[in-house]
Short mmCIF file of C-alpha atoms in Angstrom, two decimals:
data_model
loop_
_atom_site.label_atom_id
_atom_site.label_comp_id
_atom_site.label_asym_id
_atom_site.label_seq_id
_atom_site.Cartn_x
_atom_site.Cartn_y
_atom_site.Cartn_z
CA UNK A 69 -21.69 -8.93 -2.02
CA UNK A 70 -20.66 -10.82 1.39
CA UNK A 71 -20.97 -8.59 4.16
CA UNK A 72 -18.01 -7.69 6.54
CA UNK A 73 -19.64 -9.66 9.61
CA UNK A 74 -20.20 -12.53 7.45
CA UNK A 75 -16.55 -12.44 5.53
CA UNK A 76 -14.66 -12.90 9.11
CA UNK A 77 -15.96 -15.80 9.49
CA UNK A 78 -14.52 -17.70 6.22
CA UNK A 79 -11.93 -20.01 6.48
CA UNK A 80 -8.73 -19.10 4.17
CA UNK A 81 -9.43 -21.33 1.62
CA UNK A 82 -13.21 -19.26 1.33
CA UNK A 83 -10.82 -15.82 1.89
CA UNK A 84 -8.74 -16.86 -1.06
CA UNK A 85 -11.83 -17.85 -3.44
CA UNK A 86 -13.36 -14.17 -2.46
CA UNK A 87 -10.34 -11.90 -3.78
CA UNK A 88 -10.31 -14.22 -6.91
CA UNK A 89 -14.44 -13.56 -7.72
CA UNK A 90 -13.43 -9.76 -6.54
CA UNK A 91 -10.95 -9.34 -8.82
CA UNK A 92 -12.53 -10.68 -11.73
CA UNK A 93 -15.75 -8.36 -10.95
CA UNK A 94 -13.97 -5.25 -10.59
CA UNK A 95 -12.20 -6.28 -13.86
CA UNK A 96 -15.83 -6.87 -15.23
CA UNK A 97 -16.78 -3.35 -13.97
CA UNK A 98 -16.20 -0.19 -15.83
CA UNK A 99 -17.04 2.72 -13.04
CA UNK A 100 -13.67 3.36 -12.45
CA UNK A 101 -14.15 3.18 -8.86
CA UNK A 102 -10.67 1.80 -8.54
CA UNK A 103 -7.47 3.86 -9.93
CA UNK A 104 -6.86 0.39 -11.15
CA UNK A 105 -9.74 0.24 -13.57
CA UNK A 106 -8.79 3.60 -15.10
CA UNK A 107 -5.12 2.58 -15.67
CA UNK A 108 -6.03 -0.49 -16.68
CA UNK A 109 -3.55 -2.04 -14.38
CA UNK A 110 -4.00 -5.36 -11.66
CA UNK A 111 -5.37 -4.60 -8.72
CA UNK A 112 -2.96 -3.70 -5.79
CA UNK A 113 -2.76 -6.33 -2.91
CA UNK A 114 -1.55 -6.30 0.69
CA UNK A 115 -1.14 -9.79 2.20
CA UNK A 116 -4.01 -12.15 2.07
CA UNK A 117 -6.36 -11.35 4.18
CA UNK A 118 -10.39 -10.10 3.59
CA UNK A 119 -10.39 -7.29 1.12
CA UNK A 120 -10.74 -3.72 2.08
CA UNK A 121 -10.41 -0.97 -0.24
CA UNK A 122 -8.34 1.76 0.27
CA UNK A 123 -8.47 5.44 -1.04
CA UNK A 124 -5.42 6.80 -2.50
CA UNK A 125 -4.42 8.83 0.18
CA UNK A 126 -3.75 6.23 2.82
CA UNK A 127 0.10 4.79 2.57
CA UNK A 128 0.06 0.41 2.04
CA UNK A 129 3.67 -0.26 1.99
CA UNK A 130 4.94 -0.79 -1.79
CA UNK A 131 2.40 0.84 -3.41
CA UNK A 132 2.12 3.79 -5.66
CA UNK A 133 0.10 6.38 -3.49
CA UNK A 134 -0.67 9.13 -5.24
CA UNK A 135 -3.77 11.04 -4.14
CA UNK A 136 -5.00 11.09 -7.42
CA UNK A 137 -2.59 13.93 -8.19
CA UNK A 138 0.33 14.00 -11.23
CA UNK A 139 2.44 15.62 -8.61
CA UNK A 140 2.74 12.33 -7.03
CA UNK A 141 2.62 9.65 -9.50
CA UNK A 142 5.52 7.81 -9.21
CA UNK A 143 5.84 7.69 -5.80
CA UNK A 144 6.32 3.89 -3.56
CA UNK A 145 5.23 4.46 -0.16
CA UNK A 146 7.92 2.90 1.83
CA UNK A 147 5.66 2.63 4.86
CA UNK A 148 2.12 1.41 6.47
CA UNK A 149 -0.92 3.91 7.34
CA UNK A 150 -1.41 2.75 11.01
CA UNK A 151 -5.36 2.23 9.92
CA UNK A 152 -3.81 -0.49 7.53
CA UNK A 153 -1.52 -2.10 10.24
CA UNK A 154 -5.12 -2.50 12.32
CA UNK A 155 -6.69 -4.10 9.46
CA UNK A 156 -3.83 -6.65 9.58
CA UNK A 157 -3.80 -7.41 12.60
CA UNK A 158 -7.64 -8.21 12.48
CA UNK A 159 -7.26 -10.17 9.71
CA UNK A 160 -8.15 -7.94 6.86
CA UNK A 161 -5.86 -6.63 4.09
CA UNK A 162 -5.47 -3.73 1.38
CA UNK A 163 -7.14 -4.18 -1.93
CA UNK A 164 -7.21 -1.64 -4.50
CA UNK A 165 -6.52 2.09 -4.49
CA UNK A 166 -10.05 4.03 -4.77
CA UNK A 167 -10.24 7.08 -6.79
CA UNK A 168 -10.40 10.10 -5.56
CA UNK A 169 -11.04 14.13 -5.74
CA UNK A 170 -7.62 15.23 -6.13
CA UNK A 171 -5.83 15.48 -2.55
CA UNK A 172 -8.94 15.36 -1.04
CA UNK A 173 -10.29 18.58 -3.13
CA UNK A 174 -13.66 18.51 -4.11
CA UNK A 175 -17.19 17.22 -3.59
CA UNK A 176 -17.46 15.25 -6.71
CA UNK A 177 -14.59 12.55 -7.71
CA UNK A 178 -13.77 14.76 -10.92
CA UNK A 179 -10.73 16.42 -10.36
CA UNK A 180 -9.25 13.12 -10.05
CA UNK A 181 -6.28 12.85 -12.14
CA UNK A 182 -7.27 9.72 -13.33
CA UNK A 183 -10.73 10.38 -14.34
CA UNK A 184 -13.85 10.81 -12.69
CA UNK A 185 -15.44 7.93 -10.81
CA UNK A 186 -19.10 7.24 -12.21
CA UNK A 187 -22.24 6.64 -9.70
CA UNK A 188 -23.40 3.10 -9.82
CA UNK A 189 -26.80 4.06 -9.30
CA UNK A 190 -27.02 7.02 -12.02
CA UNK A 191 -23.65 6.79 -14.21
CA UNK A 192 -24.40 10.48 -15.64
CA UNK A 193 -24.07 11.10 -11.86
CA UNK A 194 -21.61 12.15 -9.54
CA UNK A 195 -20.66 9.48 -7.01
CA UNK A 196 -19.63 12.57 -4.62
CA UNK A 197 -16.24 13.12 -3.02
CA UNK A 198 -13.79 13.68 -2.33
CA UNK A 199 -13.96 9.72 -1.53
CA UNK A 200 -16.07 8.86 -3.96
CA UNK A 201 -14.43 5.47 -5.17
CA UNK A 202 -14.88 4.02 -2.06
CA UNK A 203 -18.49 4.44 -1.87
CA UNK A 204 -18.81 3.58 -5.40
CA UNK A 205 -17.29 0.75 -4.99
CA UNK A 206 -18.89 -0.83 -2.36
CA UNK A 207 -22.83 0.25 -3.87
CA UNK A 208 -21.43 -1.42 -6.73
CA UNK A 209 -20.73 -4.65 -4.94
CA UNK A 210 -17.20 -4.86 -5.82
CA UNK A 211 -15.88 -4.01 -2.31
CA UNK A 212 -17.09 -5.57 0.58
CA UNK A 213 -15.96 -2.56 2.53
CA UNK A 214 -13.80 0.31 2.20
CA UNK A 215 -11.52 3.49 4.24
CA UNK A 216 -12.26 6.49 3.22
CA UNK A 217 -11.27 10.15 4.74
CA UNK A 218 -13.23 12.60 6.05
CA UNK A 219 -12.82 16.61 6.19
CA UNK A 220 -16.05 18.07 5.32
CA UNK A 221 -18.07 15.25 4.70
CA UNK A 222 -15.79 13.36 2.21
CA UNK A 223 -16.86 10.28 3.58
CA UNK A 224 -20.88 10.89 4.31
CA UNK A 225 -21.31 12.69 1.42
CA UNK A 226 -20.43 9.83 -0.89
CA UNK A 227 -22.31 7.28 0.94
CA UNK A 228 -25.48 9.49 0.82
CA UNK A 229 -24.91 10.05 -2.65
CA UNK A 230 -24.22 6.13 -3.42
CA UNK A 231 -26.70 5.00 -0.82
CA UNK A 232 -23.98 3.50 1.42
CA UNK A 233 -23.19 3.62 4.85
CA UNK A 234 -20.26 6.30 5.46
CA UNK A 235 -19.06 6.97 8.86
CA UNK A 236 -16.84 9.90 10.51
CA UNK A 237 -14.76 9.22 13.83
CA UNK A 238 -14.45 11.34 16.66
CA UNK A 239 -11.65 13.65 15.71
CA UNK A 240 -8.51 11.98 17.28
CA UNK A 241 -9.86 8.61 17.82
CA UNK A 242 -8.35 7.37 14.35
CA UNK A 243 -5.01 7.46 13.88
CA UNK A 244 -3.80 9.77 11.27
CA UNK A 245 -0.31 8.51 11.03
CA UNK A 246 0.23 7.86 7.32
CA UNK A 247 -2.66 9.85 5.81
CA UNK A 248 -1.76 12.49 3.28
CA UNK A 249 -3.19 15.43 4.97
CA UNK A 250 -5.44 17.65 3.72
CA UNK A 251 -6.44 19.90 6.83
CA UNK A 252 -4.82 18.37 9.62
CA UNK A 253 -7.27 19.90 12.40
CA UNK A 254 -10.27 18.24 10.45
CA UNK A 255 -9.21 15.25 8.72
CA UNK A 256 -10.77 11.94 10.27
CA UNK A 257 -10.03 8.50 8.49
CA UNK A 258 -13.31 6.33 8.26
CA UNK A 259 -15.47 3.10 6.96
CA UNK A 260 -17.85 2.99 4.09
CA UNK A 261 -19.66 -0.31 4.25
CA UNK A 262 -22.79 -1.56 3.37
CA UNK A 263 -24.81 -1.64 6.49
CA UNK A 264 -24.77 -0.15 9.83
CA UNK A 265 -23.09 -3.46 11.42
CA UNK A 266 -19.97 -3.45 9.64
CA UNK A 267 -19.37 -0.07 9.63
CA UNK A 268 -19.40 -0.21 13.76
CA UNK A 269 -16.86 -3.63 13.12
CA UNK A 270 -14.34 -1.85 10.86
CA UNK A 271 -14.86 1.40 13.04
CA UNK A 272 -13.98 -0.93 16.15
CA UNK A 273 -10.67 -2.45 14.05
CA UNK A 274 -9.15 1.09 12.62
CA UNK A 275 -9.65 3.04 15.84
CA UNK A 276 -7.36 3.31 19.64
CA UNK A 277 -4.75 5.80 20.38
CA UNK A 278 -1.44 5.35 18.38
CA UNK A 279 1.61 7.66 19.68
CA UNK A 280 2.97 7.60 16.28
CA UNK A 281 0.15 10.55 15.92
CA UNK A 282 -0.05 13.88 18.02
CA UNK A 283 -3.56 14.54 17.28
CA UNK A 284 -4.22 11.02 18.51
CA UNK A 285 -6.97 10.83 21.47
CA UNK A 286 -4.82 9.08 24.40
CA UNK A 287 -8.81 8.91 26.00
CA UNK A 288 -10.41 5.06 27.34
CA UNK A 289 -11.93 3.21 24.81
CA UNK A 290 -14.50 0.15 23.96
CA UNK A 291 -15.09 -1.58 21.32
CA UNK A 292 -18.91 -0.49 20.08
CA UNK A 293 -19.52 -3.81 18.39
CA UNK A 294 -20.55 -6.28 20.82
CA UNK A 295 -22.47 -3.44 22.75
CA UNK A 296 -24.82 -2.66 19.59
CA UNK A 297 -28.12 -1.99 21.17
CA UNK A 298 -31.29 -1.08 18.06
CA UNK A 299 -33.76 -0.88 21.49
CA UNK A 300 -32.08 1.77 22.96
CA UNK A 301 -34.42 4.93 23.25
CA UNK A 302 -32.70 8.52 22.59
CA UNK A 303 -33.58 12.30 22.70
CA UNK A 304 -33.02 13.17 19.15
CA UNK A 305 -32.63 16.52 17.79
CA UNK A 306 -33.83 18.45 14.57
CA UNK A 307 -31.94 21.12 13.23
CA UNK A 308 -34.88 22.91 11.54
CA UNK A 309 -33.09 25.84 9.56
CA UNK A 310 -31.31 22.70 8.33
CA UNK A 311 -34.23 20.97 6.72
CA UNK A 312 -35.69 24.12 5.45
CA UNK A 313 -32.95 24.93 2.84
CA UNK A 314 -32.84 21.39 1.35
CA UNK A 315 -34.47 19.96 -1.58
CA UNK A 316 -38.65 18.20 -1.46
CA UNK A 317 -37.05 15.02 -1.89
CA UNK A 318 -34.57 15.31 1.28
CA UNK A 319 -37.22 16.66 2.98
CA UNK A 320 -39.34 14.13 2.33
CA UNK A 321 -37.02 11.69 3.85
CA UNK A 322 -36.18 13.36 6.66
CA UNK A 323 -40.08 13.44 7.16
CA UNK A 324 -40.45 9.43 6.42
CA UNK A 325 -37.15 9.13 9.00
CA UNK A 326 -38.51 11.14 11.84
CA UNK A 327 -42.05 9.50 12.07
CA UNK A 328 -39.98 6.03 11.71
CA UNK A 329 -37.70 7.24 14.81
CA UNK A 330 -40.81 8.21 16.76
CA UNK A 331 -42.43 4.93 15.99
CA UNK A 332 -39.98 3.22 17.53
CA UNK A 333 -39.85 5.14 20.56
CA UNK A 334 -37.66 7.80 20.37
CA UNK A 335 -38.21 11.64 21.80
CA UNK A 336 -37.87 14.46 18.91
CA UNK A 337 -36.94 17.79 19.57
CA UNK A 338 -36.58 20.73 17.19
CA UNK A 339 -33.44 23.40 17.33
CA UNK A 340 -31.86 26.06 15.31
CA UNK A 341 -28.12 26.86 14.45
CA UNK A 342 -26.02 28.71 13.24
CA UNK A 343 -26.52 30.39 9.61
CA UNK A 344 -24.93 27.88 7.27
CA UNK A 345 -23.32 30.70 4.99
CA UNK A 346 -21.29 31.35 8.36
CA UNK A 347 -20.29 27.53 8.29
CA UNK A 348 -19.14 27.44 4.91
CA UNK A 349 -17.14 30.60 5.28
CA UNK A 350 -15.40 29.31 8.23
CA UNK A 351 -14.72 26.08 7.14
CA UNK A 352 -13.23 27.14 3.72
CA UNK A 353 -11.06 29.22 5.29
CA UNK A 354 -9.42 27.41 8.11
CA UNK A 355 -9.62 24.07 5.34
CA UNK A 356 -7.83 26.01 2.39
CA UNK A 357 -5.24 27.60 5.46
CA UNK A 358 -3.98 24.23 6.58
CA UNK A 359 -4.05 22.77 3.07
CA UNK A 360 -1.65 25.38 1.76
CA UNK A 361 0.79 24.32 4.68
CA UNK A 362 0.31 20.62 4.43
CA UNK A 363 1.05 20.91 0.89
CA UNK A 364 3.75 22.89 0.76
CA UNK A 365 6.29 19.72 0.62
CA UNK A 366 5.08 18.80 -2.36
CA UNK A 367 7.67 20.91 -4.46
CA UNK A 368 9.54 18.11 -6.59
CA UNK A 369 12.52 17.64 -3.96
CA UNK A 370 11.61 14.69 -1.84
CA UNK A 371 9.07 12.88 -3.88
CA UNK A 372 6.86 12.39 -6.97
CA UNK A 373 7.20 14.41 -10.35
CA UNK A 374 9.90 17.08 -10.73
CA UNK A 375 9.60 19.39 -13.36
CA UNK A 376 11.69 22.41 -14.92
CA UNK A 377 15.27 22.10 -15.58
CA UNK A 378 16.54 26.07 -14.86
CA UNK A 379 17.58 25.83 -11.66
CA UNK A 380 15.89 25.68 -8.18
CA UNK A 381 13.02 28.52 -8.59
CA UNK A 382 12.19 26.96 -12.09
CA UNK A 383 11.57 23.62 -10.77
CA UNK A 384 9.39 24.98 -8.02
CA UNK A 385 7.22 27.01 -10.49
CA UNK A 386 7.02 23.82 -13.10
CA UNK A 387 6.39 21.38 -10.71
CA UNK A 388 3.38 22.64 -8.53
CA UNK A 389 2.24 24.61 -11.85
CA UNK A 390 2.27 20.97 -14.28
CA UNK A 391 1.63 19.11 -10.56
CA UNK A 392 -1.15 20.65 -8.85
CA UNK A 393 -4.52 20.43 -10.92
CA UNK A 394 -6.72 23.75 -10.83
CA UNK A 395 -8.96 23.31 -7.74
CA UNK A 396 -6.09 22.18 -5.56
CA UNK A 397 -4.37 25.40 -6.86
CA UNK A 398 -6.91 27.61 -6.17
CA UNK A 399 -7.52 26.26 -2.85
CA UNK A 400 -3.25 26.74 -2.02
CA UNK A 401 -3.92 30.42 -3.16
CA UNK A 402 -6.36 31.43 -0.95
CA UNK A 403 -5.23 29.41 2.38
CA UNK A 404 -2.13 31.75 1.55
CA UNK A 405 -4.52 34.49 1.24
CA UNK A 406 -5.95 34.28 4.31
CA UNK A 407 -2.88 33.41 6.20
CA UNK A 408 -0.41 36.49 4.88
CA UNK A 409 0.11 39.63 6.52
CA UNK A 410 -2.26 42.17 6.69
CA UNK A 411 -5.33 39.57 6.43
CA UNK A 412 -4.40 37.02 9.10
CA UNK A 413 -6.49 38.84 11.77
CA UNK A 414 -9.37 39.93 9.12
CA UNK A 415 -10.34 36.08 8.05
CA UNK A 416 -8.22 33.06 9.99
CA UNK A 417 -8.64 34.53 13.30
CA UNK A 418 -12.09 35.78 12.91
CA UNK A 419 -12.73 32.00 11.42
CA UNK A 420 -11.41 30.76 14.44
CA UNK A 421 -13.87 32.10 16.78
CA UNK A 422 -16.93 31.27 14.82
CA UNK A 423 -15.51 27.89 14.86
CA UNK A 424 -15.66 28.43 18.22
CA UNK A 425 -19.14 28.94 18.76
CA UNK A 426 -20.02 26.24 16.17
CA UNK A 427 -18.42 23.82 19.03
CA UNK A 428 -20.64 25.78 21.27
CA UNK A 429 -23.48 25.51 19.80
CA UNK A 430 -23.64 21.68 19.57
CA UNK A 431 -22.44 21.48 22.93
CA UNK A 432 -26.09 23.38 23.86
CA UNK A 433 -27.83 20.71 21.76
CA UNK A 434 -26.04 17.70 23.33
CA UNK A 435 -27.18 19.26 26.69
CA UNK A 436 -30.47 17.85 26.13
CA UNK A 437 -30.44 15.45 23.17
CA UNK A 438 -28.36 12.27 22.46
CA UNK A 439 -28.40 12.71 18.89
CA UNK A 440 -28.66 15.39 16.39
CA UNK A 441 -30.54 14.28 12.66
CA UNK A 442 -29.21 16.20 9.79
CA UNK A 443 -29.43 15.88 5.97
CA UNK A 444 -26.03 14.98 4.70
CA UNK A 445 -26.14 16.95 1.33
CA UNK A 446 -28.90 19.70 0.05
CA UNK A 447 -29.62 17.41 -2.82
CA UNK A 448 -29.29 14.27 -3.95
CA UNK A 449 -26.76 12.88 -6.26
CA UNK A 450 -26.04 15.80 -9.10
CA UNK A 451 -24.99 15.28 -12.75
CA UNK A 452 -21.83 15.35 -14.09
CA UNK A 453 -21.13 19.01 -15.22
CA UNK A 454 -23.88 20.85 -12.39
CA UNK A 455 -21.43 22.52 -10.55
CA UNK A 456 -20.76 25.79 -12.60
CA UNK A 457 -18.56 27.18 -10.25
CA UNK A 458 -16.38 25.87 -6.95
CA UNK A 459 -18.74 28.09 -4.93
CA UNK A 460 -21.44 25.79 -6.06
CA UNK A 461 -19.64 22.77 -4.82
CA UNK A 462 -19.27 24.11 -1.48
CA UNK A 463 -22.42 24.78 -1.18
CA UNK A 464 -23.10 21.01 -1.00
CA UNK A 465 -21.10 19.98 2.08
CA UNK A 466 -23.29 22.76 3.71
CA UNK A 467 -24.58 20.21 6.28
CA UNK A 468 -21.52 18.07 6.98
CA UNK A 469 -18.59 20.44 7.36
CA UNK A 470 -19.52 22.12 11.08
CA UNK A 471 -19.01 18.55 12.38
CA UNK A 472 -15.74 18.32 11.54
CA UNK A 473 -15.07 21.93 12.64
CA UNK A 474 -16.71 20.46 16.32
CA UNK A 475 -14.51 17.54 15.62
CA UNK A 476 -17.99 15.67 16.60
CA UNK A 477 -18.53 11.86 15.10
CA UNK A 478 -21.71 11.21 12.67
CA UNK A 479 -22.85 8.42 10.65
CA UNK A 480 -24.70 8.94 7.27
CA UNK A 481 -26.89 6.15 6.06
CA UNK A 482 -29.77 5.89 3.31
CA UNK A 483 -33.33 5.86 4.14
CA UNK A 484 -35.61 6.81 1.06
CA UNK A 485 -34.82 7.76 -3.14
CA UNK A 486 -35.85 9.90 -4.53
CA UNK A 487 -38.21 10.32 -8.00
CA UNK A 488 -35.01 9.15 -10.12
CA UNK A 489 -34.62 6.46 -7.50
CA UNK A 490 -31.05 8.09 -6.18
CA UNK A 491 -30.91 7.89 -3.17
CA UNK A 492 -31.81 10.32 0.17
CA UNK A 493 -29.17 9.85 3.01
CA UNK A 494 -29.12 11.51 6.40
CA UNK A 495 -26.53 11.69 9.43
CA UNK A 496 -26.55 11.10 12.74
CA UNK A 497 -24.31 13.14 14.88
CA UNK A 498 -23.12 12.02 18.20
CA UNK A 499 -20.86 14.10 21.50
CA UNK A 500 -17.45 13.15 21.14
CA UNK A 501 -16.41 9.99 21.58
CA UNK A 502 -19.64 9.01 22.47
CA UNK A 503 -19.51 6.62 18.89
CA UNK A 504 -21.89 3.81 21.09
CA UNK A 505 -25.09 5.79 21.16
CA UNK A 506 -24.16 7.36 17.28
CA UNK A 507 -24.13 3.75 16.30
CA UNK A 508 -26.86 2.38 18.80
CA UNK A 509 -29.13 5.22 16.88
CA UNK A 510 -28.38 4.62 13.58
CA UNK A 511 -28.83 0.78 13.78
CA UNK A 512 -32.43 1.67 15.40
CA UNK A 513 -33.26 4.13 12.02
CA UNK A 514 -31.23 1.36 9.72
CA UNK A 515 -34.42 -1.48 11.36
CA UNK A 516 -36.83 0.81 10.63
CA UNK A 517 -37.07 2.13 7.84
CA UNK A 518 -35.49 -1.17 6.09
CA UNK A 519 -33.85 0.68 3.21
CA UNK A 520 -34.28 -1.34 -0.26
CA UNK A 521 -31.43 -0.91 -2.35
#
């Protein structure tokens, strides 16, 4: 597949040639990266620009946007994201809704409505999630790049799992304006591509302030693009409780990645955080809290499927009860949990403050390191069917959900497989808004170790 960097510079007769062979190879394709190829439908198109795919949470005027939920099928978003006005205006276009873990729920594309999204790699694996069609979809070179979102990991995950490049903002410096939310203090909108060098490109066209947005960052920025600099040499930082809980073959990578770093030039230096059962705990409480108030509209009055026909409490009950599939149920009920009376103080508030010193603590690392290396996920890509219980999903988003608690940027790219040949992915994680050195060190590690897919 034509890389981003190489598809701007196609004239429109090339452009137009591009989204034919695209269409015909994701019509070829039977992953079901695309809610397209598991409704058997065409593929959705936005103007004619270069092809981006979108995940089905993002609004592209006149299409059905459903978040791969039944509660929404049905419904024509009458409106833009502002990420897709951006890609407009730089030339590039909406093209295809990727599937997804239903509103954003889940670590593996299965609770999809539509069906489960198969890894390109491994198809009895999972491609991870929640936006796992986008980075199955571009490892599967049938998107040239892709948007995903990002709320514990949704978008690294996938990409490590797909052995992609996946990429989380800087909490604020993406507009949200148009995304279904799932958490709305967490959520980031972000690029999976297929190197390091269009990820910083599409990161450089989706991002700014946008006052349509109150959790926009009104801060100064710069483009990171034409400032991409592999020779740049950082203090990088190990998180070694990290590395100890994760599997031989992650650690072997991380190994392979940290003599590769050192080779070319870089300054290691080893910390410790913060328990990661304390993480998850305080992530799946303040996620789940927020999620059962951002979903709350969804009640068959404005928009999507209405069921039950006796009277308003009926069609409440039907709707969310036929609507909602089970993990985006259980998630409501316990963000309602911890947010009643009487157990408000006991969990949200106490979740709060460890969020708290989760900021802190990375703020102590970023005193004396540029960077902080991470695994993305404990494993890599799972089978179908290994998660026995939710708890066991959560578990893998162990490394990836305190940066979105710190509302920090990081950058997850492959460098090693493991014995199957899936493949090992770490993250980079950056201060905020300091996206120029996240991508300066990540291009360096993308040079050397020279990834083969």
């Amino acid at each position: 597949m034509i890389t981003l960097k190489e598809a701007l510079t196609l004239a429109s007769d090339d452009i137009k040639k591009l989204r034919d062979d695209l269409t015909s190879k994701i019509k070829q394709n039977n992953i079901g990266a695309y809610v397209e190829q598991l409704t058997s439908t065409d593929i959705s198109q936005s103007g004619m620009g270069i092809p981006i795919a979108i995940k089905d949470n993002i609004n592209v005027k006149n299409w059905e946007i459903t978040c791969s939920s039944n509660i929404l099928k049905g419904y024509i978003s009458p409106y833009n994201a502002t990420v897709i006005n951006n890609l407009e205006k730089a030339g590039l276009c909406a093209f295809g809704r990727t599937n997804m873990d239903e509103f954003a729920m889940g670590s593996s594309t299965e609770s999809s409505c539509y069906g489960k999204t198969l890894n390109p790699i491994d198809n009895e694996k999972v491609p991870g999630g929640s936006s796992g069609g986008s980075a199955a979809a571009v490892a599967a070179g049938i998107a040239i790049a892709a948007l995903g979102t990002d709320t514990g990991g949704s978008i690294r995950q996938p990409a490590a799992y797909c052995g992609v490049v996946g990429m989380k903002p800087t909490y604020g410096r993406v507009s949200r304006y148009g995304i279904t939310a799932y958490s709305s203090s967490l959520d980031q909108c972000g690029p999976i591509t297929q190197n390091v060098e269009d990820a910083a490109i599409l990161y450089d066209i989706i991002s700014g302030y946008d006052p349509m947005d109150s959790t926009s960052a009104n801060v100064e920025y710069e483009a990171v693009t034409p400032k991409l600099n592999a020779n740049k040499k950082l203090t990088i930082a190990v998180i070694d409780n990290f590395v100890s809980q994760a599997s031989p073959a992650i650690q072997k990578g991380f190994e392979k990645a940290v003599i590769a770093l050192e080779k070319a030039g870089h300054k290691i230096i080893h910390k410790n955080m913060l328990d990661t059962d304390k993480i998850v705990s305080t992530y799946y409480i303040v996620a789940t809290a927020e999620a059962s108030a951002n979903l709350a509209r969804f009640d068959g009055v404005r928009f999507g499927n209405r069921k039950g026909d006796a009277g308003l409490k009926d069609m409440y009950v039907q709707t969310k009860s036929q609507g909602f599939g089970e993990e985006v149920q259980k998630r409501i009920m316990l963000g309602s949990f911890v947010l009643s009376s009487g157990y408000y103080d006991a969990y949200y508030i106490k979740a709060q403050k460890v969020r708290h010193l989760i900021k802190d603590e990375y703020s102590a690392i970023f005193a004396e390191a540029d960077l902080i290396l991470s695994p993305v996920a404990p494993t890599t890509a799972p089978k179908f069917g290994s998660f026995k219980t939710s708890l066991e999903m959560y578990l893998s988003d162990i490394y990836t959900i305190s940066i979105n608690l710190a509302g920090l940027p990081a950058i997850s790219l492959p460098v090693d497989k493991d014995e199957d040949g899936m493949p090992v992915g770490l993250q980079f994680i950056a201060k905020a808004y300091d996206e120029q050195t996240l991508f300066d060190g990540a291009l360096s590690l993308e040079k050397a170790i020279n990834y083969n897919k």
